[in-house]
PDB file of N, CA and C in Angstrom:
ATOM      1  N   MET A 856     154.660  50.333 -45.829  1.00 64.00           N
ATOM      2  CA  MET A 856     155.593  49.510 -45.050  1.00 64.00           C
ATOM      3  C   MET A 856     155.598  49.930 -43.583  1.00 64.00           C
ATOM      4  N   GLN A 857     155.673  51.227 -43.376  1.00 73.00           N
ATOM      5  CA  GLN A 857     155.716  51.732 -41.998  1.00 73.00           C
ATOM      6  C   GLN A 857     154.423  51.396 -41.258  1.00 73.00           C
ATOM      7  N   LEU A 858     153.311  51.473 -41.987  1.00 77.00           N
ATOM      8  CA  LEU A 858     152.004  51.229 -41.378  1.00 77.00           C
ATOM      9  C   LEU A 858     151.918  49.795 -40.841  1.00 77.00           C
ATOM     10  N   THR A 859     152.367  48.829 -41.654  1.00 82.00           N
ATOM     11  CA  THR A 859     152.302  47.434 -41.220  1.00 82.00           C
ATOM     12  C   THR A 859     153.202  47.208 -40.013  1.00 82.00           C
ATOM     13  N   LYS A 860     154.340  47.907 -39.975  1.00 83.00           N
ATOM     14  CA  LYS A 860     155.251  47.762 -38.838  1.00 83.00           C
ATOM     15  C   LYS A 860     154.575  48.208 -37.553  1.00 83.00           C
ATOM     16  N   THR A 861     153.942  49.396 -37.619  1.00 85.00           N
ATOM     17  CA  THR A 861     153.278  49.911 -36.413  1.00 85.00           C
ATOM     18  C   THR A 861     152.121  49.000 -36.024  1.00 85.00           C
ATOM     19  N   LYS A 862     151.398  48.492 -37.022  1.00 84.00           N
ATOM     20  CA  LYS A 862     150.280  47.594 -36.724  1.00 84.00           C
ATOM     21  C   LYS A 862     150.766  46.335 -36.019  1.00 84.00           C
ATOM     22  N   ASN A 863     151.870  45.784 -36.527  1.00 87.00           N
ATOM     23  CA  ASN A 863     152.437  44.592 -35.900  1.00 87.00           C
ATOM     24  C   ASN A 863     152.876  44.885 -34.476  1.00 87.00           C
ATOM     25  N   LYS A 864     153.447  46.073 -34.279  1.00 88.00           N
ATOM     26  CA  LYS A 864     153.890  46.466 -32.944  1.00 88.00           C
ATOM     27  C   LYS A 864     152.691  46.522 -32.000  1.00 88.00           C
ATOM     28  N   GLN A 865     151.609  47.147 -32.490  1.00 87.00           N
ATOM     29  CA  GLN A 865     150.394  47.246 -31.673  1.00 87.00           C
ATOM     30  C   GLN A 865     149.862  45.853 -31.348  1.00 87.00           C
ATOM     31  N   LYS A 866     149.889  44.988 -32.343  1.00 88.00           N
ATOM     32  CA  LYS A 866     149.418  43.614 -32.136  1.00 88.00           C
ATOM     33  C   LYS A 866     150.230  42.925 -31.049  1.00 88.00           C
ATOM     34  N   LYS A 867     151.556  43.080 -31.145  1.00 89.00           N
ATOM     35  CA  LYS A 867     152.434  42.461 -30.149  1.00 89.00           C
ATOM     36  C   LYS A 867     152.139  43.008 -28.764  1.00 89.00           C
ATOM     37  N   LEU A 868     151.974  44.340 -28.694  1.00 88.00           N
ATOM     38  CA  LEU A 868     151.681  44.964 -27.404  1.00 88.00           C
ATOM     39  C   LEU A 868     150.369  44.434 -26.847  1.00 88.00           C
ATOM     40  N   ARG A 869     149.380  44.336 -27.740  1.00 89.00           N
ATOM     41  CA  ARG A 869     148.067  43.872 -27.299  1.00 89.00           C
ATOM     42  C   ARG A 869     148.136  42.441 -26.759  1.00 89.00           C
ATOM     43  N   SER A 870     148.823  41.575 -27.505  1.00 89.00           N
ATOM     44  CA  SER A 870     148.930  40.177 -27.068  1.00 89.00           C
ATOM     45  C   SER A 870     149.722  40.087 -25.766  1.00 89.00           C
ATOM     46  N   ALA A 871     150.749  40.939 -25.631  1.00 87.00           N
ATOM     47  CA  ALA A 871     151.527  40.939 -24.388  1.00 87.00           C
ATOM     48  C   ALA A 871     150.642  41.355 -23.222  1.00 87.00           C
ATOM     49  N   LYS A 872     149.799  42.365 -23.476  1.00 88.00           N
ATOM     50  CA  LYS A 872     148.900  42.834 -22.420  1.00 88.00           C
ATOM     51  C   LYS A 872     147.936  41.719 -22.032  1.00 88.00           C
ATOM     52  N   ARG A 873     147.421  41.015 -23.046  1.00 88.00           N
ATOM     53  CA  ARG A 873     146.480  39.927 -22.776  1.00 88.00           C
ATOM     54  C   ARG A 873     147.157  38.838 -21.949  1.00 88.00           C
ATOM     55  N   ASN A 874     148.392  38.508 -22.326  1.00 85.00           N
ATOM     56  CA  ASN A 874     149.136  37.489 -21.581  1.00 85.00           C
ATOM     57  C   ASN A 874     149.357  37.924 -20.142  1.00 85.00           C
ATOM     58  N   GLN A 875     149.659  39.230 -19.958  1.00 88.00           N
ATOM     59  CA  GLN A 875     149.877  39.748 -18.609  1.00 88.00           C
ATOM     60  C   GLN A 875     148.593  39.623 -17.792  1.00 88.00           C
ATOM     61  N   ASN A 876     147.466  40.024 -18.402  1.00 90.00           N
ATOM     62  CA  ASN A 876     146.183  39.916 -17.712  1.00 90.00           C
ATOM     63  C   ASN A 876     145.905  38.471 -17.326  1.00 90.00           C
ATOM     64  N   PHE A 877     146.178  37.564 -18.255  1.00 91.00           N
ATOM     65  CA  PHE A 877     145.957  36.148 -17.987  1.00 91.00           C
ATOM     66  C   PHE A 877     146.827  35.679 -16.828  1.00 91.00           C
ATOM     67  N   ALA A 878     148.083  36.140 -16.823  1.00 90.00           N
ATOM     68  CA  ALA A 878     148.998  35.748 -15.747  1.00 90.00           C
ATOM     69  C   ALA A 878     148.483  36.247 -14.405  1.00 90.00           C
ATOM     70  N   TYR A 879     148.011  37.502 -14.387  1.00 92.00           N
ATOM     71  CA  TYR A 879     147.475  38.053 -13.142  1.00 92.00           C
ATOM     72  C   TYR A 879     146.270  37.248 -12.673  1.00 92.00           C
ATOM     73  N   ARG A 880     145.374  36.961 -13.608  1.00 93.00           N
ATOM     74  CA  ARG A 880     144.172  36.197 -13.240  1.00 93.00           C
ATOM     75  C   ARG A 880     144.547  34.823 -12.715  1.00 93.00           C
ATOM     76  N   PHE A 881     145.502  34.190 -13.395  1.00 94.00           N
ATOM     77  CA  PHE A 881     145.949  32.866 -12.984  1.00 94.00           C
ATOM     78  C   PHE A 881     146.534  32.907 -11.577  1.00 94.00           C
ATOM     79  N   ALA A 882     147.344  33.952 -11.304  1.00 94.00           N
ATOM     80  CA  ALA A 882     147.948  34.097  -9.978  1.00 94.00           C
ATOM     81  C   ALA A 882     146.865  34.278  -8.921  1.00 94.00           C
ATOM     82  N   TYR A 883     145.869  35.123  -9.227  1.00 94.00           N
ATOM     83  CA  TYR A 883     144.777  35.338  -8.278  1.00 94.00           C
ATOM     84  C   TYR A 883     144.033  34.032  -8.013  1.00 94.00           C
ATOM     85  N   LEU A 884     143.777  33.279  -9.089  1.00 95.00           N
ATOM     86  CA  LEU A 884     143.063  32.013  -8.946  1.00 95.00           C
ATOM     87  C   LEU A 884     143.840  31.049  -8.055  1.00 95.00           C
ATOM     88  N   VAL A 885     145.149  30.949  -8.297  1.00 95.00           N
ATOM     89  CA  VAL A 885     145.989  30.050  -7.497  1.00 95.00           C
ATOM     90  C   VAL A 885     145.981  30.476  -6.038  1.00 95.00           C
ATOM     91  N   LEU A 886     146.131  31.790  -5.802  1.00 95.00           N
ATOM     92  CA  LEU A 886     146.122  32.295  -4.424  1.00 95.00           C
ATOM     93  C   LEU A 886     144.786  31.989  -3.763  1.00 95.00           C
ATOM     94  N   PHE A 887     143.693  32.208  -4.508  1.00 95.00           N
ATOM     95  CA  PHE A 887     142.357  31.961  -3.965  1.00 95.00           C
ATOM     96  C   PHE A 887     142.187  30.488  -3.596  1.00 95.00           C
ATOM     97  N   LEU A 888     142.630  29.607  -4.495  1.00 95.00           N
ATOM     98  CA  LEU A 888     142.524  28.170  -4.230  1.00 95.00           C
ATOM     99  C   LEU A 888     143.364  27.770  -3.024  1.00 95.00           C
ATOM    100  N   LEU A 889     144.586  28.303  -2.950  1.00 95.00           N
ATOM    101  CA  LEU A 889     145.455  28.001  -1.813  1.00 95.00           C
ATOM    102  C   LEU A 889     144.801  28.460  -0.521  1.00 95.00           C
ATOM    103  N   HIS A 890     144.219  29.649  -0.560  1.00 94.00           N
ATOM    104  CA  HIS A 890     143.552  30.185   0.621  1.00 94.00           C
ATOM    105  C   HIS A 890     142.408  29.264   1.045  1.00 94.00           C
ATOM    106  N   GLY A 891     141.616  28.833   0.069  1.00 92.00           N
ATOM    107  CA  GLY A 891     140.504  27.940   0.368  1.00 92.00           C
ATOM    108  C   GLY A 891     140.983  26.612   0.940  1.00 92.00           C
ATOM    109  N   ILE A 892     142.044  26.064   0.366  1.00 92.00           N
ATOM    110  CA  ILE A 892     142.574  24.776   0.835  1.00 92.00           C
ATOM    111  C   ILE A 892     143.101  24.906   2.258  1.00 92.00           C
ATOM    112  N   THR A 893     143.855  25.984   2.529  1.00 92.00           N
ATOM    113  CA  THR A 893     144.397  26.161   3.883  1.00 92.00           C
ATOM    114  C   THR A 893     143.269  26.358   4.882  1.00 92.00           C
ATOM    115  N   ALA A 894     142.256  27.134   4.489  1.00 90.00           N
ATOM    116  CA  ALA A 894     141.126  27.369   5.390  1.00 90.00           C
ATOM    117  C   ALA A 894     140.430  26.049   5.709  1.00 90.00           C
ATOM    118  N   LEU A 895     140.187  25.239   4.681  1.00 90.00           N
ATOM    119  CA  LEU A 895     139.516  23.955   4.891  1.00 90.00           C
ATOM    120  C   LEU A 895     140.357  23.027   5.753  1.00 90.00           C
ATOM    121  N   SER A 896     141.656  22.974   5.478  1.00 90.00           N
ATOM    122  CA  SER A 896     142.516  22.080   6.252  1.00 90.00           C
ATOM    123  C   SER A 896     142.573  22.530   7.710  1.00 90.00           C
ATOM    124  N   PHE A 897     142.655  23.841   7.932  1.00 88.00           N
ATOM    125  CA  PHE A 897     142.630  24.348   9.303  1.00 88.00           C
ATOM    126  C   PHE A 897     141.336  23.922   9.992  1.00 88.00           C
ATOM    127  N   TYR A 898     140.215  24.074   9.264  1.00 87.00           N
ATOM    128  CA  TYR A 898     138.915  23.723   9.829  1.00 87.00           C
ATOM    129  C   TYR A 898     138.880  22.244  10.203  1.00 87.00           C
ATOM    130  N   PHE A 899     139.347  21.390   9.299  1.00 88.00           N
ATOM    131  CA  PHE A 899     139.280  19.950   9.556  1.00 88.00           C
ATOM    132  C   PHE A 899     140.281  19.503  10.612  1.00 88.00           C
ATOM    133  N   ILE A 900     141.389  20.248  10.755  1.00 87.00           N
ATOM    134  CA  ILE A 900     142.374  19.889  11.779  1.00 87.00           C
ATOM    135  C   ILE A 900     141.933  20.415  13.140  1.00 87.00           C
ATOM    136  N   LEU A 901     141.434  21.658  13.155  1.00 88.00           N
ATOM    137  CA  LEU A 901     141.094  22.294  14.430  1.00 88.00           C
ATOM    138  C   LEU A 901     139.778  21.776  14.996  1.00 88.00           C
ATOM    139  N   ASN A 902     138.832  21.427  14.143  1.00 88.00           N
ATOM    140  CA  ASN A 902     137.534  20.978  14.640  1.00 88.00           C
ATOM    141  C   ASN A 902     137.645  19.753  15.551  1.00 88.00           C
ATOM    142  N   PRO A 903     138.319  18.670  15.144  1.00 87.00           N
ATOM    143  CA  PRO A 903     138.471  17.518  16.049  1.00 87.00           C
ATOM    144  C   PRO A 903     139.218  17.889  17.320  1.00 87.00           C
ATOM    145  N   LEU A 904     140.227  18.765  17.188  1.00 87.00           N
ATOM    146  CA  LEU A 904     140.982  19.193  18.370  1.00 87.00           C
ATOM    147  C   LEU A 904     140.057  19.903  19.348  1.00 87.00           C
ATOM    148  N   LEU A 905     139.206  20.766  18.818  1.00 85.00           N
ATOM    149  CA  LEU A 905     138.265  21.488  19.681  1.00 85.00           C
ATOM    150  C   LEU A 905     137.295  20.505  20.344  1.00 85.00           C
ATOM    151  N   TRP A 906     136.847  19.511  19.601  1.00 88.00           N
ATOM    152  CA  TRP A 906     135.950  18.509  20.172  1.00 88.00           C
ATOM    153  C   TRP A 906     136.639  17.762  21.317  1.00 88.00           C
ATOM    154  N   ILE A 907     137.899  17.400  21.087  1.00 88.00           N
ATOM    155  CA  ILE A 907     138.653  16.669  22.113  1.00 88.00           C
ATOM    156  C   ILE A 907     138.814  17.536  23.349  1.00 88.00           C
ATOM    157  N   LEU A 908     139.116  18.818  23.118  1.00 87.00           N
ATOM    158  CA  LEU A 908     139.296  19.733  24.248  1.00 87.00           C
ATOM    159  C   LEU A 908     137.984  19.931  24.999  1.00 87.00           C
ATOM    160  N   ARG A 909     136.868  19.976  24.296  1.00 87.00           N
ATOM    161  CA  ARG A 909     135.575  20.187  24.946  1.00 87.00           C
ATOM    162  C   ARG A 909     135.188  18.986  25.813  1.00 87.00           C
ATOM    163  N   LYS A 910     135.542  17.805  25.351  1.00 83.00           N
ATOM    164  CA  LYS A 910     135.136  16.597  26.076  1.00 83.00           C
ATOM    165  C   LYS A 910     135.807  16.515  27.440  1.00 83.00           C
ATOM    166  N   HIS A 911     137.031  17.037  27.539  1.00 73.00           N
ATOM    167  CA  HIS A 911     137.757  16.936  28.816  1.00 73.00           C
ATOM    168  C   HIS A 911     137.187  17.891  29.844  1.00 73.00           C
TER     169      HIS A 911
END
């Protein structure tokens, strides 16, 4: 009886750890995507502005 209890506890801990890892990875992915989107938007916003400034 005690053995199954400890095994279940280990299982729960393991799954919790996996969920935590997944959450971290998901957060990193979201941050990376946000960074890429902001970089691209800055590029597309600033590039025409720079062209306009160069023409004058």
